[in-house]
Amino acid sequence: MTDAQPDEHTAEHPVEHPAEHPVDELTRDAARAEVEALTTRILELRDAYYARDELLEDDATYDALVRRLELIEHAFPELQSQDSPTQTVGGRAETTLFAPVEHAERMLSLDNVFSADEFAEWAAKVERDANRPVAYLCELKIDGLALNLRYERGVLVTAATRGDGRVGEDVTQNVLQVAGIPTRLAADAVELPELVEVRGEVFIPKAAFDELNALQREAGEREFANPRNAASGSLRQKSEGKNAAQLARMQDRLSRLRMLVHGIGAWPNPPVAAQSEVYGLLERWGLPTSPYVEVHDSVEGAAGFIARYGADRHSVEHEIDGVVVKVDELELHDELGATSRAPRWAIAYKYPPEQVNTKLLDIVVSVGRTGRATPFAVMEKVRVAGSEVRQATLHNQDVVKLKGVLIGDTVVLRKAGDVIPEVLGPVVELRDGSEREFVMPTNCPECGTPLAPAKEGDIDLRCPNARSCPAQVRGRVEHIGSRGALDIEALGEVSAAALTQPLVPSIPPLETEAGLFALTIEQLLPIEVVVTDAETGLPKLEADGSARRRSPFRRNTTGAEKKRGLEGPQPSSAALTLLAELEKAKSKPLWRLLVSLNIRHVGPVAARALADWFGSLDAIRAASAEELAAVDGVGAIIAEAVQDWFAIDWHVEIVDRWADAGVQFSTPGHPGPGAADAAGGVLAGLTVVATGTLEGFTREGAQEAIIAAGGKAASGVSRKTDFVAAGPGAGSKLAKAEQLGVRIIDAAQFAILVSEGPDALPAPTE
């Protein structure tokens, strides 16, 4: 197989890119500024989708951003970098949850088409380039999570998410609990290869998804937005730190997952001639394959398959969002080749989203952690594209006017990309005169501060009361506990709301996040919050009509405890867990603390780059904009954002109070800015690359161990590399090290290297 073997996630653009936005009037400086802004936004959307399973924009909006970037780069080729979103696969390799795994062969995306005409144009180009008859394999496009199974001599070694196509997350332990995935391939007449990677999609069947959400409702927890979100969230769970009940729920969620495989990678010469024969081979090996696969020897036959399932898409037991069509002949795969992101021998036909009518009950305004005020449509519950919908974003007041909707209208609703609910417009002929116009509030609905655009010309309105607006404080506190920041399981949506917007006491324990690490049991016990209905989001009422209250951080004293002399309310397990987790978070890596500060544009990638280079928050604050921008992975936009953040007094108060509470804003043993060149440490002057899974170290832990020992933790192998520490899952870096003659060590030797230095290593064997 070639390295163009894709997973079945689509790339972010259709095959054709109409010039919707002329760029001929842009100056070079204006073009550069727009490229930077577009790149930042696209990466934010990608990170949210691939790393946090969040969908911040619909497909059409995302596609428009990518198309605009492509047009500017076409007009100004010198502005296109190798790591531009237009040149890379959608995900990122950066992982904060699991150890990294390098795929032996790239996992690419697929380009999209959205109409029969576009599909016919793609097929015509394929047949023109092939210059011979072409057969097409057609299969349903599963709306799931791409997974790569690595088998060595028939034994499952690792299971990894796609990541950026080259490096994914090691989810092997969780995958072992997914039914139908064999740990050992069934031997048959074809000898099992030394190494083979099997690609497929993990998903949750519709019936299991409905059952899971019913359990979420019963537990009073947030429901999953869609089956893909449920599948990804279930597979990307860590068992560490969970109690028995949480582990049982994790096991239950994993048991509901299924997988179907659709391709092979990292096998240079498979004993088959067609993609359909590959599927037969996978099935004989005992791997689960889709029953919805057909081979057609004409474009018309493939188009018929697309039309048939488009008309009956919900008859399938899992969610689909289209059809994947592949050239069946494997030899043609090599001849047709691939771009940097997608093969030319395959395409994804995306079905148009379904539309239904429902009643627009109200338009409410929500304020997020950045202060943006967003109108939301509140509707009568309706089922669309396989799930029930009650709310949809309306983006801003101009969008509300453009759509022409009135409160009380019957509106047309669809799911953009079959995922994000979108109100298309009103059914005007059904109006009865009772409808009323939406009026955007002039003040923040949470704190009363006048709303205003962040800068002249902005359409969005924001609450400028960033320090004290309860909605923004709640959002920032919730972000601090998120997986990408400090990863505090007890600090989620409910806890953040209780700490910042309780019913009791009148003054919340956290007026800003500055007091987070100084929280005490005494501050948590008085907290009471309103109990809301998971189905409607409305407060539950007592018999007298008052809002029902609950105390998330306290419980009543039991009879046995009273006998032991305990009186009054006692801390709940949630309260004790939160304080214990906060105490542990004080010594978490510097990059995680940087992310938790909510500095604009500073996500895990930029935070790690800053932490690795400077080693302490004091050094970052002391650096000039030029010094910050010069760090690989930072740049001018992030450098300016960092300096702007520290120029605000209440931001500095957060840092000071966290430090007073014991938060460690430095990497132990780090020699200071420019660690790779600084003296000191057993690895001073040495460059080390860590690749694959190293027992005893996470990816972050291995890098931090190298830096702490005074060495440079490099991401790529070159002639300047002194050591490559390689574990299971090591791929191209290991091969390059062997080619260049760089010394390769295992996990046990790596532990010796970072603690005692190179002289303590045993002599290399021939």
PDB file of N, CA, C and O in Angstrom, residues 366-407:
ATOM      1  N   SER A 366     -26.277  34.228  25.493  1.00  0.00           N
ATOM      2  CA  SER A 366     -25.319  33.564  26.378  1.00  0.00           C
ATOM      3  C   SER A 366     -23.972  34.264  26.268  1.00  0.00           C
ATOM      4  O   SER A 366     -23.568  34.688  25.178  1.00  0.00           O
ATOM      5  N   VAL A 367     -23.270  34.362  27.384  1.00  0.00           N
ATOM      6  CA  VAL A 367     -21.941  34.980  27.416  1.00  0.00           C
ATOM      7  C   VAL A 367     -20.911  33.915  27.735  1.00  0.00           C
ATOM      8  O   VAL A 367     -21.046  33.187  28.723  1.00  0.00           O
ATOM      9  N   GLY A 368     -19.893  33.804  26.902  1.00  0.00           N
ATOM     10  CA  GLY A 368     -18.850  32.808  27.084  1.00  0.00           C
ATOM     11  C   GLY A 368     -17.654  33.348  27.842  1.00  0.00           C
ATOM     12  O   GLY A 368     -17.631  34.511  28.263  1.00  0.00           O
ATOM     13  N   ARG A 369     -16.611  32.516  27.993  1.00  0.00           N
ATOM     14  CA  ARG A 369     -15.455  32.908  28.812  1.00  0.00           C
ATOM     15  C   ARG A 369     -14.645  34.031  28.199  1.00  0.00           C
ATOM     16  O   ARG A 369     -13.878  34.698  28.890  1.00  0.00           O
ATOM     17  N   THR A 370     -14.785  34.257  26.883  1.00  0.00           N
ATOM     18  CA  THR A 370     -14.087  35.388  26.256  1.00  0.00           C
ATOM     19  C   THR A 370     -14.934  36.646  26.261  1.00  0.00           C
ATOM     20  O   THR A 370     -14.498  37.687  25.768  1.00  0.00           O
ATOM     21  N   GLY A 371     -16.172  36.568  26.789  1.00  0.00           N
ATOM     22  CA  GLY A 371     -17.044  37.731  26.858  1.00  0.00           C
ATOM     23  C   GLY A 371     -17.971  37.897  25.676  1.00  0.00           C
ATOM     24  O   GLY A 371     -18.803  38.813  25.661  1.00  0.00           O
ATOM     25  N   ARG A 372     -17.850  37.044  24.671  1.00  0.00           N
ATOM     26  CA  ARG A 372     -18.703  37.170  23.490  1.00  0.00           C
ATOM     27  C   ARG A 372     -20.153  36.874  23.850  1.00  0.00           C
ATOM     28  O   ARG A 372     -20.455  35.868  24.472  1.00  0.00           O
ATOM     29  N   ALA A 373     -21.061  37.769  23.431  1.00  0.00           N
ATOM     30  CA  ALA A 373     -22.493  37.614  23.678  1.00  0.00           C
ATOM     31  C   ALA A 373     -23.121  36.981  22.446  1.00  0.00           C
ATOM     32  O   ALA A 373     -23.122  37.586  21.367  1.00  0.00           O
ATOM     33  N   THR A 374     -23.658  35.780  22.601  1.00  0.00           N
ATOM     34  CA  THR A 374     -24.156  35.004  21.463  1.00  0.00           C
ATOM     35  C   THR A 374     -25.638  34.711  21.622  1.00  0.00           C
ATOM     36  O   THR A 374     -26.044  34.100  22.610  1.00  0.00           O
ATOM     37  N   PRO A 375     -26.469  35.143  20.666  1.00  0.00           N
ATOM     38  CA  PRO A 375     -27.890  34.773  20.711  1.00  0.00           C
ATOM     39  C   PRO A 375     -28.073  33.290  20.388  1.00  0.00           C
ATOM     40  O   PRO A 375     -27.441  32.762  19.466  1.00  0.00           O
ATOM     41  N   PHE A 376     -28.951  32.626  21.145  1.00  0.00           N
ATOM     42  CA  PHE A 376     -29.281  31.223  20.909  1.00  0.00           C
ATOM     43  C   PHE A 376     -30.783  31.081  20.692  1.00  0.00           C
ATOM     44  O   PHE A 376     -31.581  31.699  21.405  1.00  0.00           O
ATOM     45  N   ALA A 377     -31.144  30.275  19.709  1.00  0.00           N
ATOM     46  CA  ALA A 377     -32.550  29.960  19.486  1.00  0.00           C
ATOM     47  C   ALA A 377     -32.971  28.845  20.430  1.00  0.00           C
ATOM     48  O   ALA A 377     -32.303  27.815  20.518  1.00  0.00           O
ATOM     49  N   VAL A 378     -34.068  29.064  21.154  1.00  0.00           N
ATOM     50  CA  VAL A 378     -34.655  28.036  22.011  1.00  0.00           C
ATOM     51  C   VAL A 378     -35.927  27.569  21.324  1.00  0.00           C
ATOM     52  O   VAL A 378     -36.834  28.365  21.071  1.00  0.00           O
ATOM     53  N   MET A 379     -35.992  26.270  20.995  1.00  0.00           N
ATOM     54  CA  MET A 379     -37.074  25.755  20.154  1.00  0.00           C
ATOM     55  C   MET A 379     -37.804  24.597  20.814  1.00  0.00           C
ATOM     56  O   MET A 379     -37.307  23.997  21.770  1.00  0.00           O
ATOM     57  N   GLU A 380     -38.993  24.308  20.295  1.00  0.00           N
ATOM     58  CA  GLU A 380     -39.655  23.067  20.685  1.00  0.00           C
ATOM     59  C   GLU A 380     -38.777  21.907  20.233  1.00  0.00           C
ATOM     60  O   GLU A 380     -38.261  21.907  19.118  1.00  0.00           O
ATOM     61  N   LYS A 381     -38.628  20.912  21.104  1.00  0.00           N
ATOM     62  CA  LYS A 381     -37.740  19.793  20.802  1.00  0.00           C
ATOM     63  C   LYS A 381     -38.196  19.087  19.533  1.00  0.00           C
ATOM     64  O   LYS A 381     -39.371  18.816  19.336  1.00  0.00           O
ATOM     65  N   VAL A 382     -37.225  18.806  18.656  1.00  0.00           N
ATOM     66  CA  VAL A 382     -37.534  18.145  17.388  1.00  0.00           C
ATOM     67  C   VAL A 382     -36.376  17.224  17.027  1.00  0.00           C
ATOM     68  O   VAL A 382     -35.223  17.504  17.374  1.00  0.00           O
ATOM     69  N   ARG A 383     -36.679  16.135  16.336  1.00  0.00           N
ATOM     70  CA  ARG A 383     -35.631  15.196  15.922  1.00  0.00           C
ATOM     71  C   ARG A 383     -35.182  15.536  14.512  1.00  0.00           C
ATOM     72  O   ARG A 383     -35.994  15.636  13.596  1.00  0.00           O
ATOM     73  N   VAL A 384     -33.879  15.708  14.321  1.00  0.00           N
ATOM     74  CA  VAL A 384     -33.322  16.036  13.018  1.00  0.00           C
ATOM     75  C   VAL A 384     -31.986  15.329  12.864  1.00  0.00           C
ATOM     76  O   VAL A 384     -31.166  15.340  13.780  1.00  0.00           O
ATOM     77  N   ALA A 385     -31.791  14.710  11.718  1.00  0.00           N
ATOM     78  CA  ALA A 385     -30.535  14.007  11.411  1.00  0.00           C
ATOM     79  C   ALA A 385     -30.137  13.039  12.518  1.00  0.00           C
ATOM     80  O   ALA A 385     -28.971  12.928  12.885  1.00  0.00           O
ATOM     81  N   GLY A 386     -31.142  12.366  13.097  1.00  0.00           N
ATOM     82  CA  GLY A 386     -30.849  11.283  14.022  1.00  0.00           C
ATOM     83  C   GLY A 386     -30.768  11.626  15.484  1.00  0.00           C
ATOM     84  O   GLY A 386     -30.560  10.748  16.309  1.00  0.00           O
ATOM     85  N   SER A 387     -30.932  12.911  15.862  1.00  0.00           N
ATOM     86  CA  SER A 387     -30.894  13.249  17.285  1.00  0.00           C
ATOM     87  C   SER A 387     -31.870  14.384  17.569  1.00  0.00           C
ATOM     88  O   SER A 387     -32.318  15.090  16.659  1.00  0.00           O
ATOM     89  N   GLU A 388     -32.202  14.554  18.848  1.00  0.00           N
ATOM     90  CA  GLU A 388     -33.164  15.573  19.250  1.00  0.00           C
ATOM     91  C   GLU A 388     -32.460  16.900  19.502  1.00  0.00           C
ATOM     92  O   GLU A 388     -31.375  16.948  20.093  1.00  0.00           O
ATOM     93  N   VAL A 389     -33.098  17.982  19.077  1.00  0.00           N
ATOM     94  CA  VAL A 389     -32.497  19.309  19.143  1.00  0.00           C
ATOM     95  C   VAL A 389     -33.466  20.266  19.832  1.00  0.00           C
ATOM     96  O   VAL A 389     -34.671  20.242  19.563  1.00  0.00           O
ATOM     97  N   ARG A 390     -32.940  21.107  20.723  1.00  0.00           N
ATOM     98  CA  ARG A 390     -33.734  22.135  21.391  1.00  0.00           C
ATOM     99  C   ARG A 390     -33.138  23.521  21.224  1.00  0.00           C
ATOM    100  O   ARG A 390     -33.833  24.516  21.398  1.00  0.00           O
ATOM    101  N   GLN A 391     -31.821  23.614  20.942  1.00  0.00           N
ATOM    102  CA  GLN A 391     -31.154  24.911  20.843  1.00  0.00           C
ATOM    103  C   GLN A 391     -30.278  24.968  19.603  1.00  0.00           C
ATOM    104  O   GLN A 391     -29.827  23.941  19.089  1.00  0.00           O
ATOM    105  N   ALA A 392     -30.039  26.178  19.126  1.00  0.00           N
ATOM    106  CA  ALA A 392     -29.130  26.385  17.993  1.00  0.00           C
ATOM    107  C   ALA A 392     -28.567  27.785  18.093  1.00  0.00           C
ATOM    108  O   ALA A 392     -29.279  28.744  18.434  1.00  0.00           O
ATOM    109  N   THR A 393     -27.285  27.948  17.807  1.00  0.00           N
ATOM    110  CA  THR A 393     -26.676  29.266  17.861  1.00  0.00           C
ATOM    111  C   THR A 393     -27.143  30.124  16.696  1.00  0.00           C
ATOM    112  O   THR A 393     -27.346  29.635  15.580  1.00  0.00           O
ATOM    113  N   LEU A 394     -27.311  31.416  16.967  1.00  0.00           N
ATOM    114  CA  LEU A 394     -27.632  32.397  15.925  1.00  0.00           C
ATOM    115  C   LEU A 394     -26.473  33.370  15.723  1.00  0.00           C
ATOM    116  O   LEU A 394     -26.629  34.388  15.045  1.00  0.00           O
ATOM    117  N   HIS A 395     -25.349  33.099  16.357  1.00  0.00           N
ATOM    118  CA  HIS A 395     -24.063  33.785  16.137  1.00  0.00           C
ATOM    119  C   HIS A 395     -24.032  35.231  16.637  1.00  0.00           C
ATOM    120  O   HIS A 395     -23.244  35.572  17.511  1.00  0.00           O
ATOM    121  N   ASN A 396     -24.822  36.117  16.062  1.00  0.00           N
ATOM    122  CA  ASN A 396     -24.842  37.523  16.499  1.00  0.00           C
ATOM    123  C   ASN A 396     -26.129  38.184  16.014  1.00  0.00           C
ATOM    124  O   ASN A 396     -26.917  37.589  15.274  1.00  0.00           O
ATOM    125  N   GLN A 397     -26.338  39.437  16.435  1.00  0.00           N
ATOM    126  CA  GLN A 397     -27.596  40.117  16.126  1.00  0.00           C
ATOM    127  C   GLN A 397     -27.792  40.332  14.634  1.00  0.00           C
ATOM    128  O   GLN A 397     -28.928  40.317  14.131  1.00  0.00           O
ATOM    129  N   ASP A 398     -26.706  40.502  13.875  1.00  0.00           N
ATOM    130  CA  ASP A 398     -26.833  40.689  12.434  1.00  0.00           C
ATOM    131  C   ASP A 398     -27.329  39.422  11.749  1.00  0.00           C
ATOM    132  O   ASP A 398     -28.089  39.484  10.777  1.00  0.00           O
ATOM    133  N   VAL A 399     -26.899  38.267  12.244  1.00  0.00           N
ATOM    134  CA  VAL A 399     -27.358  36.997  11.676  1.00  0.00           C
ATOM    135  C   VAL A 399     -28.853  36.822  11.934  1.00  0.00           C
ATOM    136  O   VAL A 399     -29.599  36.341  11.056  1.00  0.00           O
ATOM    137  N   VAL A 400     -29.314  37.212  13.127  1.00  0.00           N
ATOM    138  CA  VAL A 400     -30.747  37.121  13.436  1.00  0.00           C
ATOM    139  C   VAL A 400     -31.548  37.948  12.437  1.00  0.00           C
ATOM    140  O   VAL A 400     -32.571  37.506  11.894  1.00  0.00           O
ATOM    141  N   LYS A 401     -31.077  39.181  12.173  1.00  0.00           N
ATOM    142  CA  LYS A 401     -31.782  40.044  11.214  1.00  0.00           C
ATOM    143  C   LYS A 401     -31.726  39.464   9.806  1.00  0.00           C
ATOM    144  O   LYS A 401     -32.711  39.484   9.069  1.00  0.00           O
ATOM    145  N   LEU A 402     -30.555  38.954   9.429  1.00  0.00           N
ATOM    146  CA  LEU A 402     -30.390  38.410   8.085  1.00  0.00           C
ATOM    147  C   LEU A 402     -31.314  37.214   7.851  1.00  0.00           C
ATOM    148  O   LEU A 402     -31.893  37.057   6.768  1.00  0.00           O
ATOM    149  N   LYS A 403     -31.483  36.378   8.867  1.00  0.00           N
ATOM    150  CA  LYS A 403     -32.359  35.211   8.724  1.00  0.00           C
ATOM    151  C   LYS A 403     -33.831  35.598   8.763  1.00  0.00           C
ATOM    152  O   LYS A 403     -34.694  34.831   8.314  1.00  0.00           O
ATOM    153  N   GLY A 404     -34.139  36.772   9.313  1.00  0.00           N
ATOM    154  CA  GLY A 404     -35.522  37.255   9.324  1.00  0.00           C
ATOM    155  C   GLY A 404     -36.439  36.492  10.252  1.00  0.00           C
ATOM    156  O   GLY A 404     -37.656  36.438  10.012  1.00  0.00           O
ATOM    157  N   VAL A 405     -35.933  35.916  11.324  1.00  0.00           N
ATOM    158  CA  VAL A 405     -36.771  35.130  12.235  1.00  0.00           C
ATOM    159  C   VAL A 405     -37.336  36.005  13.333  1.00  0.00           C
ATOM    160  O   VAL A 405     -36.683  36.955  13.811  1.00  0.00           O
ATOM    161  N   LEU A 406     -38.560  35.699  13.727  1.00  0.00           N
ATOM    162  CA  LEU A 406     -39.220  36.356  14.849  1.00  0.00           C
ATOM    163  C   LEU A 406     -39.476  35.322  15.933  1.00  0.00           C
ATOM    164  O   LEU A 406     -39.705  34.136  15.636  1.00  0.00           O
ATOM    165  N   ILE A 407     -39.462  35.759  17.190  1.00  0.00           N
ATOM    166  CA  ILE A 407     -39.795  34.861  18.290  1.00  0.00           C
ATOM    167  C   ILE A 407     -41.251  34.446  18.147  1.00  0.00           C
ATOM    168  O   ILE A 407     -42.144  35.290  18.006  1.00  0.00           O
TER     169      ILE A 407
END
